CSV table of C-alpha atoms in Angstrom, one decimal:
chain,number,residue,atom,x,y,z
U,17,MET,CA,0.0,-0.1,0.2
U,18,VAL,CA,1.5,3.4,-0.7
U,19,LYS,CA,0.2,6.5,1.0
U,20,LYS,CA,0.6,10.0,-0.5
U,21,ASN,CA,3.3,12.4,0.7
U,22,ASP,CA,3.1,15.7,-1.2
U,23,ASN,CA,0.9,17.2,0.8
U,24,ARG,CA,2.1,16.1,4.1
U,25,ASP,CA,2.7,19.0,6.9
U,26,PHE,CA,6.6,18.7,8.0
U,27,SER,CA,6.5,21.0,10.8
U,28,GLN,CA,5.7,18.7,13.4
U,29,ILE,CA,8.7,16.8,13.2
U,30,PRO,CA,10.3,16.7,16.0
U,31,ARG,CA,14.1,18.6,16.4
U,32,VAL,CA,15.5,15.4,17.5
U,33,VAL,CA,14.2,13.7,14.5
U,34,ILE,CA,15.3,16.4,12.3
U,35,LYS,CA,18.7,16.3,13.5
U,36,ARG,CA,18.6,12.4,13.0
U,37,LEU,CA,17.2,12.9,9.1
U,38,PHE,CA,20.5,15.2,8.3
U,39,LYS,CA,22.7,12.2,9.7
U,40,TYR,CA,20.8,9.8,7.0
U,41,HIS,CA,21.0,12.6,4.4
U,42,SER,CA,24.5,12.8,4.5
U,43,ALA,CA,25.4,8.8,4.5
U,44,LEU,CA,23.3,9.1,1.7
U,45,GLU,CA,25.3,11.5,-0.2
U,46,ASN,CA,28.4,9.5,0.6
U,47,LEU,CA,26.7,6.7,-0.9
U,48,LEU,CA,25.4,8.6,-3.7
U,49,SER,CA,29.0,9.7,-4.4
U,50,LYS,CA,29.9,6.5,-4.4
U,51,GLY,CA,27.1,5.0,-6.4
U,52,THR,CA,25.1,3.1,-4.6
U,53,VAL,CA,21.9,2.8,-5.8
U,54,LYS,CA,19.5,0.8,-3.2
U,55,VAL,CA,20.5,0.8,0.4
U,56,SER,CA,19.0,-1.3,3.6
U,57,SER,CA,17.3,0.3,6.7
U,58,LYS,CA,19.5,-1.7,8.0
U,59,SER,CA,22.7,-1.1,6.3
U,60,LEU,CA,22.2,2.8,6.4
U,61,SER,CA,21.2,2.3,10.1
U,62,ALA,CA,24.8,0.4,10.7
U,63,ASP,CA,26.6,3.8,8.8
U,64,VAL,CA,25.2,6.2,11.0
U,65,HIS,CA,25.0,4.1,14.4
U,66,VAL,CA,21.4,4.3,14.7
U,67,LYS,CA,18.6,1.6,15.5
U,68,ALA,CA,17.3,0.3,12.5
U,69,SER,CA,13.9,0.4,14.2
U,70,GLN,CA,14.6,4.0,15.1
U,71,LEU,CA,15.9,4.9,11.2
U,72,ARG,CA,12.4,2.9,10.0
U,73,LYS,CA,10.3,4.7,12.2
U,74,ASP,CA,12.1,8.7,11.9
U,75,LEU,CA,11.6,7.9,8.0
U,76,ALA,CA,7.7,7.2,8.5
U,77,TYR,CA,7.6,11.0,9.2
U,78,CYS,CA,8.0,12.0,5.8
U,79,GLY,CA,5.8,9.0,4.1
U,80,GLU,CA,6.5,6.3,2.5
U,81,PHE,CA,9.6,5.1,0.8
U,82,GLY,CA,10.9,2.1,-0.7
U,83,THR,CA,9.6,-1.7,-0.6
U,84,ARG,CA,9.6,-4.1,2.1
U,85,GLY,CA,12.7,-6.2,1.9
U,86,LYS,CA,14.4,-4.1,-1.2
U,87,GLY,CA,16.0,-1.3,0.4
U,88,TYR,CA,15.7,2.5,-0.5
U,89,ASP,CA,16.1,3.9,-3.7
U,90,VAL,CA,19.3,6.0,-2.3
U,91,LYS,CA,18.9,9.3,-4.9
U,92,TYR,CA,15.2,9.7,-4.1
U,93,LEU,CA,15.0,9.1,-0.5
U,94,ASN,CA,18.2,11.8,0.1
U,95,GLY,CA,16.6,13.8,-2.7
U,96,LYS,CA,13.3,14.0,-0.3
U,97,LEU,CA,15.1,14.6,2.9
U,98,ALA,CA,16.8,17.6,1.3
U,99,GLU,CA,13.4,19.0,0.9
U,100,ILE,CA,12.7,18.0,4.3
U,101,LEU,CA,15.5,19.9,5.6
U,102,GLY,CA,15.5,22.9,3.2
U,103,LEU,CA,18.6,21.9,1.6
U,104,HIS,CA,16.7,22.6,-1.7
U,105,THR,CA,17.5,25.7,-1.8
U,106,GLU,CA,20.0,28.4,-0.5
U,107,TRP,CA,20.0,30.1,2.5
U,108,ASN,CA,21.8,33.6,3.5
U,109,TYR,CA,22.6,34.5,6.9
U,110,ILE,CA,24.5,37.2,9.2
U,111,LEU,CA,26.7,37.0,11.7
U,112,ALA,CA,27.0,39.1,15.3
U,113,GLY,CA,30.7,39.2,17.0
U,114,PHE,CA,33.7,38.1,14.8
U,115,GLY,CA,36.0,36.5,17.4
U,116,HIS,CA,37.3,33.2,17.4
U,117,VAL,CA,34.2,31.3,17.1
U,118,GLY,CA,32.3,33.9,14.4
U,119,HIS,CA,35.6,33.1,12.6
U,120,ALA,CA,35.4,29.5,13.0
U,121,PHE,CA,31.7,29.8,12.0
U,122,VAL,CA,31.9,31.5,9.0
U,123,CYS,CA,35.2,29.3,8.1
U,124,TYR,CA,33.2,26.0,8.8
U,125,GLU,CA,33.8,23.2,6.5
U,126,GLY,CA,30.4,21.4,5.1
U,127,ILE,CA,28.5,25.1,5.5
U,128,PHE,CA,29.4,26.5,2.1
U,129,ARG,CA,28.5,23.0,0.8
U,130,LYS,CA,25.2,22.8,1.9
U,131,GLY,CA,24.2,26.3,0.5
U,132,PHE,CA,24.7,28.3,3.3
U,133,ASN,CA,26.2,32.0,2.6
U,134,VAL,CA,27.3,34.8,4.7
U,135,LYS,CA,25.9,38.3,3.6
U,136,GLY,CA,26.8,40.4,6.7
U,137,ILE,CA,29.1,40.3,9.4
U,138,PHE,CA,28.9,42.8,12.6
U,139,ASP,CA,31.6,43.5,15.4
U,140,ILE,CA,31.1,46.3,17.9
U,141,ASP,CA,35.1,46.7,17.6
U,142,GLU,CA,36.2,49.8,15.8
U,143,LYS,CA,39.4,48.0,14.5
U,144,LYS,CA,37.3,45.3,12.6
U,145,ILE,CA,35.1,47.3,11.4
U,146,GLY,CA,36.0,48.6,7.6
U,147,GLN,CA,38.0,45.6,7.2
U,148,VAL,CA,36.6,42.7,4.6
U,149,PHE,CA,36.4,38.8,5.0
U,150,ARG,CA,35.8,37.0,2.8
U,151,GLY,CA,34.5,39.2,0.0
U,152,ILE,CA,32.0,40.7,3.4
U,153,GLU,CA,33.2,44.1,4.8
U,154,ILE,CA,32.6,44.0,8.4
U,155,CYS,CA,29.9,46.4,9.9
U,156,ASP,CA,28.4,48.3,13.0
U,157,ILE,CA,25.5,46.8,14.0
U,158,SER,CA,23.7,49.9,13.2
U,159,LYS,CA,24.2,48.6,9.2
U,160,MET,CA,22.5,45.3,10.3
U,161,PRO,CA,18.8,46.2,9.1
U,162,GLU,CA,19.5,47.1,5.8
U,163,ILE,CA,21.8,44.7,4.7
U,164,VAL,CA,18.7,41.4,5.7
U,165,ARG,CA,16.7,43.9,3.6
U,166,GLU,CA,19.0,44.1,0.6
U,167,HIS,CA,20.3,39.8,0.7
U,168,ASN,CA,16.8,38.7,1.9
U,169,VAL,CA,18.9,37.5,4.8
U,170,GLN,CA,16.2,34.7,6.8
U,171,ILE,CA,19.3,33.5,9.4
U,172,GLY,CA,21.4,35.6,12.1
U,173,VAL,CA,24.1,33.4,14.1
U,174,ILE,CA,25.2,35.2,17.2
U,175,THR,CA,28.9,34.4,18.4
U,176,VAL,CA,29.4,37.6,20.9
U,177,PRO,CA,29.9,36.8,24.5
U,178,PHE,CA,27.7,36.4,27.4
U,179,ASP,CA,26.1,39.4,28.4
U,180,SER,CA,25.8,41.0,24.8
U,181,GLY,CA,23.4,38.4,23.3
U,182,GLN,CA,20.5,39.1,24.6
U,183,SER,CA,20.8,42.7,22.9
U,184,VAL,CA,21.9,41.0,19.5
U,185,CYS,CA,18.6,38.8,19.6
U,186,ASP,CA,16.6,41.7,20.0
U,187,LYS,CA,18.4,43.3,16.9
U,188,MET,CA,17.9,40.6,14.8
U,189,ILE,CA,14.9,40.4,15.6
U,190,GLU,CA,13.8,43.9,14.7
U,191,ALA,CA,15.9,44.1,11.4
U,192,GLY,CA,13.6,40.9,10.3
U,193,ILE,CA,15.2,38.4,11.1
U,194,THR,CA,13.0,34.9,11.8
U,195,ALA,CA,15.9,32.0,12.6
U,196,ILE,CA,18.6,32.0,15.0
U,197,LEU,CA,21.6,30.3,16.2
U,198,ASN,CA,23.2,30.9,19.6
U,199,PHE,CA,26.6,30.3,20.3
U,200,ALA,CA,26.5,33.0,23.1
U,201,PRO,CA,26.2,30.8,26.5
U,202,VAL,CA,22.8,32.8,27.1
U,203,LEU,CA,19.1,31.7,27.2
U,204,LEU,CA,17.9,33.8,24.8
U,205,LYS,CA,14.1,35.6,25.3
U,206,PRO,CA,13.2,36.4,21.7
U,207,LYS,CA,10.4,39.6,21.9
U,208,LYS,CA,8.7,37.9,18.4
U,209,SER,CA,7.8,34.1,18.7
U,210,ILE,CA,11.0,33.4,15.9
U,211,PHE,CA,12.9,29.9,15.9
U,212,ILE,CA,16.2,29.4,18.2
U,213,GLU,CA,18.7,26.7,18.1
U,214,ARG,CA,21.2,27.2,20.7
U,215,ILE,CA,24.9,25.6,20.6
U,216,ASP,CA,26.0,25.0,24.5
U,217,ILE,CA,29.3,23.7,24.1
U,218,SER,CA,29.5,23.5,27.9
U,219,ARG,CA,26.5,21.0,27.6
U,220,GLU,CA,28.4,18.8,25.5
U,221,LEU,CA,31.4,18.9,27.4
U,222,VAL,CA,29.2,17.6,30.5
U,223,THR,CA,27.7,14.8,28.4
U,224,LEU,CA,31.5,13.7,28.8
U,225,SER,CA,31.9,14.0,32.0
U,226,HIS,CA,28.7,12.4,32.8
U,227,TYR,CA,30.4,9.4,31.2
U,228,LEU,CA,33.9,9.5,32.9
U,229,SER,CA,32.1,9.5,36.0
U,230,HIS,CA,29.5,6.8,35.6
U,231,HIS,CA,30.4,3.8,33.2
U,232,LYS,CA,33.1,1.9,34.4
U,233,GLU,CA,35.8,0.5,32.2
C,28,MET,CA,7.3,7.2,50.5
C,29,VAL,CA,11.2,8.0,49.9
C,30,LYS,CA,13.1,5.7,47.5
C,31,LYS,CA,16.9,5.2,48.5
C,32,ASN,CA,19.0,6.9,45.5
C,33,ASP,CA,22.2,6.4,46.9
C,34,ASN,CA,23.4,3.6,44.6
C,35,ARG,CA,21.3,4.5,41.6
C,36,ASP,CA,23.1,3.0,38.4
C,37,PHE,CA,23.1,6.8,35.9
C,38,SER,CA,25.1,4.9,33.3
C,39,GLN,CA,21.6,4.1,32.0
C,40,ILE,CA,20.6,7.7,31.7
C,41,PRO,CA,19.7,8.8,27.8
C,42,ARG,CA,22.1,11.4,26.5
C,43,VAL,CA,19.2,13.4,25.5
C,44,VAL,CA,18.0,13.5,28.8
C,45,ILE,CA,21.4,14.6,30.2
C,46,LYS,CA,21.4,17.6,28.1
C,47,ARG,CA,17.8,18.5,29.8
C,48,LEU,CA,19.8,18.1,33.4
C,49,PHE,CA,22.1,20.0,32.5
C,50,LYS,CA,20.0,22.6,31.4
C,51,TYR,CA,18.2,22.6,34.9
C,52,HIS,CA,21.5,22.5,36.7
C,53,SER,CA,22.2,25.9,35.0
C,54,ALA,CA,19.3,27.2,35.9
C,55,LEU,CA,19.0,26.0,39.3
C,56,GLU,CA,22.4,27.4,39.9
C,57,ASN,CA,21.3,30.6,39.0
C,58,LEU,CA,18.5,30.2,41.3
C,59,LEU,CA,21.1,29.4,43.8
C,60,SER,CA,22.7,33.3,43.4
C,61,LYS,CA,19.8,34.8,43.6
C,62,GLY,CA,19.4,32.9,46.8
C,63,THR,CA,16.0,31.1,46.0
C,64,VAL,CA,15.7,28.1,48.3
C,65,LYS,CA,12.7,26.2,47.0
C,66,VAL,CA,11.5,26.2,43.5
C,67,SER,CA,8.1,24.1,41.2
C,68,SER,CA,8.6,22.0,38.8
C,69,LYS,CA,6.5,24.6,37.1
C,70,SER,CA,8.4,27.1,37.9
C,71,LEU,CA,12.0,25.3,36.9
C,72,SER,CA,10.3,24.2,33.6
C,73,ALA,CA,9.1,27.7,32.6
C,74,ASP,CA,12.9,29.1,33.5
C,75,VAL,CA,14.4,26.0,30.8
C,76,HIS,CA,11.5,25.7,28.2
C,77,VAL,CA,10.8,22.4,29.0
C,78,LYS,CA,7.7,21.0,29.9
C,79,ALA,CA,6.8,20.5,33.7
C,80,SER,CA,5.7,16.9,32.8
C,81,GLN,CA,9.0,16.4,30.6
C,82,LEU,CA,11.3,17.6,33.8
C,83,ARG,CA,9.7,15.4,36.2
C,84,LYS,CA,10.3,12.5,33.9
C,85,ASP,CA,13.8,13.4,33.8
C,86,LEU,CA,14.4,14.0,37.5
C,87,ALA,CA,12.5,10.7,38.0
C,88,TYR,CA,15.9,9.1,36.4
C,89,CYS,CA,17.8,10.8,39.3
C,90,GLY,CA,16.0,9.6,42.3
C,91,GLU,CA,12.8,11.1,44.3
C,92,PHE,CA,13.3,14.5,45.5
C,93,GLY,CA,10.9,16.4,47.4
C,94,THR,CA,7.8,16.6,48.7
C,95,ARG,CA,4.9,17.1,46.4
C,96,GLY,CA,3.4,20.3,46.4
C,97,LYS,CA,6.0,21.3,48.2
C,98,GLY,CA,8.7,22.1,45.4
C,99,TYR,CA,12.4,21.2,45.2
C,100,ASP,CA,15.4,22.1,47.4
C,101,VAL,CA,17.3,24.3,45.4
C,102,LYS,CA,20.8,23.3,46.4
C,103,TYR,CA,20.0,19.7,46.7
C,104,LEU,CA,18.6,19.1,43.9
C,105,ASN,CA,21.6,21.4,42.0
C,106,GLY,CA,24.2,19.2,44.2
C,107,LYS,CA,22.4,15.9,43.3
C,108,LEU,CA,22.5,16.9,39.4
C,109,ALA,CA,26.4,17.8,39.6
C,110,GLU,CA,27.3,14.4,40.8
C,111,ILE,CA,25.2,13.2,37.8
C,112,LEU,CA,26.7,15.2,35.4
C,113,GLY,CA,30.1,14.8,37.0
C,114,LEU,CA,30.6,18.8,37.5
C,115,HIS,CA,31.2,17.4,41.7
C,116,THR,CA,35.5,17.1,40.5
C,117,GLU,CA,37.4,18.6,37.8
C,118,TRP,CA,38.7,17.5,34.4
C,119,ASN,CA,41.3,17.8,32.3
C,120,TYR,CA,41.6,17.9,28.2
C,121,ILE,CA,43.6,18.0,25.8
C,122,LEU,CA,43.0,19.9,22.1
C,123,ALA,CA,44.5,18.7,18.9
C,124,GLY,CA,43.8,21.1,16.0
C,125,PHE,CA,44.8,24.5,16.8
C,126,GLY,CA,42.9,26.6,14.2
C,127,HIS,CA,40.2,29.2,14.6
C,128,VAL,CA,37.3,26.8,16.3
C,129,GLY,CA,40.5,24.9,18.5
C,130,HIS,CA,41.0,28.6,19.5
C,131,ALA,CA,37.7,29.6,20.4
C,132,PHE,CA,37.1,26.2,22.5
C,133,VAL,CA,40.2,27.1,24.5
C,134,CYS,CA,38.8,30.9,25.0
C,135,TYR,CA,35.1,29.4,25.6
C,136,GLU,CA,33.3,31.1,28.3
C,137,GLY,CA,32.0,28.7,31.0
C,138,ILE,CA,34.4,25.8,29.9
C,139,PHE,CA,36.2,26.6,33.3
C,140,ARG,CA,33.9,27.4,35.6
C,141,LYS,CA,32.5,24.2,34.5
C,142,GLY,CA,35.8,22.7,35.8
C,143,PHE,CA,37.5,21.8,32.9
C,144,ASN,CA,40.9,22.3,32.5
C,145,VAL,CA,43.1,22.9,29.1
C,146,LYS,CA,46.6,20.8,29.9
C,147,GLY,CA,47.8,20.0,26.6
C,148,ILE,CA,47.4,21.8,22.6
C,149,PHE,CA,48.5,20.0,19.9
C,150,ASP,CA,49.0,20.9,16.2
C,151,ILE,CA,51.0,20.2,13.1
C,152,ASP,CA,52.0,23.3,12.2
C,153,GLU,CA,55.4,24.4,12.8
C,154,LYS,CA,55.1,28.3,13.5
C,155,LYS,CA,52.6,27.2,16.0
C,156,ILE,CA,54.5,24.7,18.2
C,157,GLY,CA,56.7,26.3,21.0
C,158,GLN,CA,54.1,29.2,21.4
C,159,VAL,CA,52.5,29.3,24.8
C,160,PHE,CA,49.1,30.3,25.0
C,161,ARG,CA,47.2,30.7,28.3
C,162,GLY,CA,50.6,28.9,29.6
C,163,ILE,CA,50.1,25.8,27.9
C,164,GLU,CA,53.0,25.2,25.5
C,165,ILE,CA,51.5,24.0,21.6
C,166,CYS,CA,52.8,20.9,21.1
C,167,ASP,CA,54.2,18.3,18.6
C,168,ILE,CA,51.5,15.1,18.3
C,169,SER,CA,54.2,13.1,19.1
C,170,LYS,CA,53.8,14.8,22.6
C,171,MET,CA,50.2,13.1,23.1
C,172,PRO,CA,50.8,10.1,24.9
C,173,GLU,CA,53.0,12.0,27.4
C,174,ILE,CA,51.1,14.7,28.7
C,175,VAL,CA,47.9,13.1,29.1
C,176,ARG,CA,50.3,10.8,31.2
C,177,GLU,CA,51.4,13.2,33.3
C,178,HIS,CA,48.3,15.3,34.0
C,179,ASN,CA,45.5,12.3,34.2
C,180,VAL,CA,43.9,14.0,30.9
C,181,GLN,CA,40.8,11.5,30.3
C,182,ILE,CA,38.9,13.9,27.2
C,183,GLY,CA,40.3,14.6,23.4
C,184,VAL,CA,38.9,17.7,21.7
C,185,ILE,CA,39.1,17.4,18.1
C,186,THR,CA,39.4,20.2,16.1
C,187,VAL,CA,41.3,19.8,13.3
C,188,PRO,CA,39.9,19.8,9.9
C,189,PHE,CA,37.7,16.9,7.8
C,190,ASP,CA,40.6,14.9,6.6
C,191,SER,CA,42.7,14.0,9.9
C,192,GLY,CA,40.0,13.7,12.1
C,193,GLN,CA,40.1,10.3,12.1
C,194,SER,CA,44.0,10.0,13.2
C,195,VAL,CA,43.6,12.1,15.3
C,196,CYS,CA,40.8,10.1,17.0
C,197,ASP,CA,43.5,6.8,16.3
C,198,LYS,CA,46.2,8.9,18.6
C,199,MET,CA,44.3,10.5,21.2
C,200,ILE,CA,43.0,6.2,22.2
C,201,GLU,CA,46.5,4.8,21.5
C,202,ALA,CA,47.6,7.9,24.6
C,203,GLY,CA,44.8,6.8,26.6
C,204,ILE,CA,42.0,9.3,25.8
C,205,THR,CA,38.3,7.5,27.2
C,206,ALA,CA,35.9,10.9,25.8
C,207,ILE,CA,36.4,12.6,22.6
C,208,LEU,CA,34.3,15.6,21.6
C,209,ASN,CA,34.5,16.6,18.5
C,210,PHE,CA,33.7,19.2,15.9
C,211,ALA,CA,35.5,17.7,13.0
C,212,PRO,CA,32.7,17.6,10.3
C,213,VAL,CA,33.5,13.3,10.3
C,214,LEU,CA,31.6,10.5,12.1
C,215,LEU,CA,34.8,8.9,13.8
C,216,LYS,CA,34.7,5.4,13.8
C,217,PRO,CA,37.0,4.4,17.4
C,218,LYS,CA,38.8,1.3,17.1
C,219,LYS,CA,38.1,0.3,21.2
C,220,SER,CA,34.9,1.5,22.6
C,221,ILE,CA,35.3,4.8,23.9
C,222,PHE,CA,32.7,7.8,24.1
C,223,ILE,CA,32.4,10.6,21.9
C,224,GLU,CA,30.3,13.7,21.1
C,225,ARG,CA,30.5,15.1,18.1
C,226,ILE,CA,29.2,18.7,17.5
C,227,ASP,CA,28.1,19.3,14.0
C,228,ILE,CA,27.5,22.7,13.4
C,229,SER,CA,26.1,21.7,10.2
C,230,ARG,CA,23.5,20.0,11.5
C,231,GLU,CA,22.8,23.2,14.1
C,232,LEU,CA,21.9,25.3,10.7
C,233,VAL,CA,19.8,22.6,9.1
C,234,THR,CA,17.3,22.7,12.2
C,235,LEU,CA,17.1,26.4,11.3
C,236,SER,CA,16.6,25.6,7.5
C,237,HIS,CA,14.0,22.8,8.2
C,238,TYR,CA,12.1,25.5,10.1
C,239,LEU,CA,12.7,27.9,7.3
C,240,SER,CA,10.8,26.0,4.6
C,241,HIS,CA,8.0,23.9,6.3
C,242,HIS,CA,6.7,26.7,9.4
C,243,LYS,CA,4.5,29.5,7.4
C,244,GLU,CA,4.5,32.7,9.5
């Protein structure tokens, strides 16, 4: 039995599932580059260190793929996942705070390949303002609304220190940003309902200290 | 009814729960600094943007806290969470790859405060080797086993590019590292069973592009 999935509402997929879908997508990209045509859920799940039952459950959010026992069509599934993940199009972002984290972000491998393009870099340091990095002029934050409008930017990346995270978030929202990736170690309280994803390095480290404290060798 | 929780096995708590426990711990630290003595699950859950039912379920992994209707004792719960998260002690780490990501990591606010101390920094760039950063000499990777042994290091942080991630992982394991935080955009395949946590910035960005593609304003 084949269900139609053209009009599915993908907005209800939980964040944790989206992150696994991205894992599957990355593994499928790898298979595609090797010329693989079909892949079983068992083999794909082993590639990404996820249980096969979990993988099948996650893909069920996306519609029906493949025929039982015959595996998934790599190209079709990859295209469908790209569409669900919003990777079928390019995205423009701005970044505020051009210190080490900001630099690291703009230079991070894989970000361009996924279709994310930096269109504005902001800092408060007068020595940095006016410099050009990878073709982008580092600007004062007052230029943010103009740049967001001009380049149709929807994503804001916050790489400022703790104490200025909230004010930068407010300015990004005023400028029209609707999705924020936050590296500042602060829980942002947006004045308008927007989408925020936080990368908290301390939190990831703590999963290590938990492991080291409670798992015996 | 009070259950004993002294001999609980905290090693079975799922990673996703550990990450939320860290959120609660951070919020409790904040309450403690304000002198708050008791907090309800409703109030604590609102602070961290988690449902109260989820918070109660998560804390059930840890044992029994507080009395129904009277709220949690902030200091006691915070101490218990610190113990579960392995934050009751200090941890030493080494870092390989002293580019922008490596710099950003060592300088990241909040890492020292949580008791994580850098004891070795490694790079292959001869211009960097021999330089001293925050009291730590940047070394060639051949010095890794000696430094790991000398400082009783258990955590390795990988901030090298894609193509050297796996070889650095292998060297860390040989040197005696048992937990790795990986920023390199590669799925590591360790030769021995160790704990690996990966920070994949592309994956976090993709939750934004998914949101922007499928949520209407």
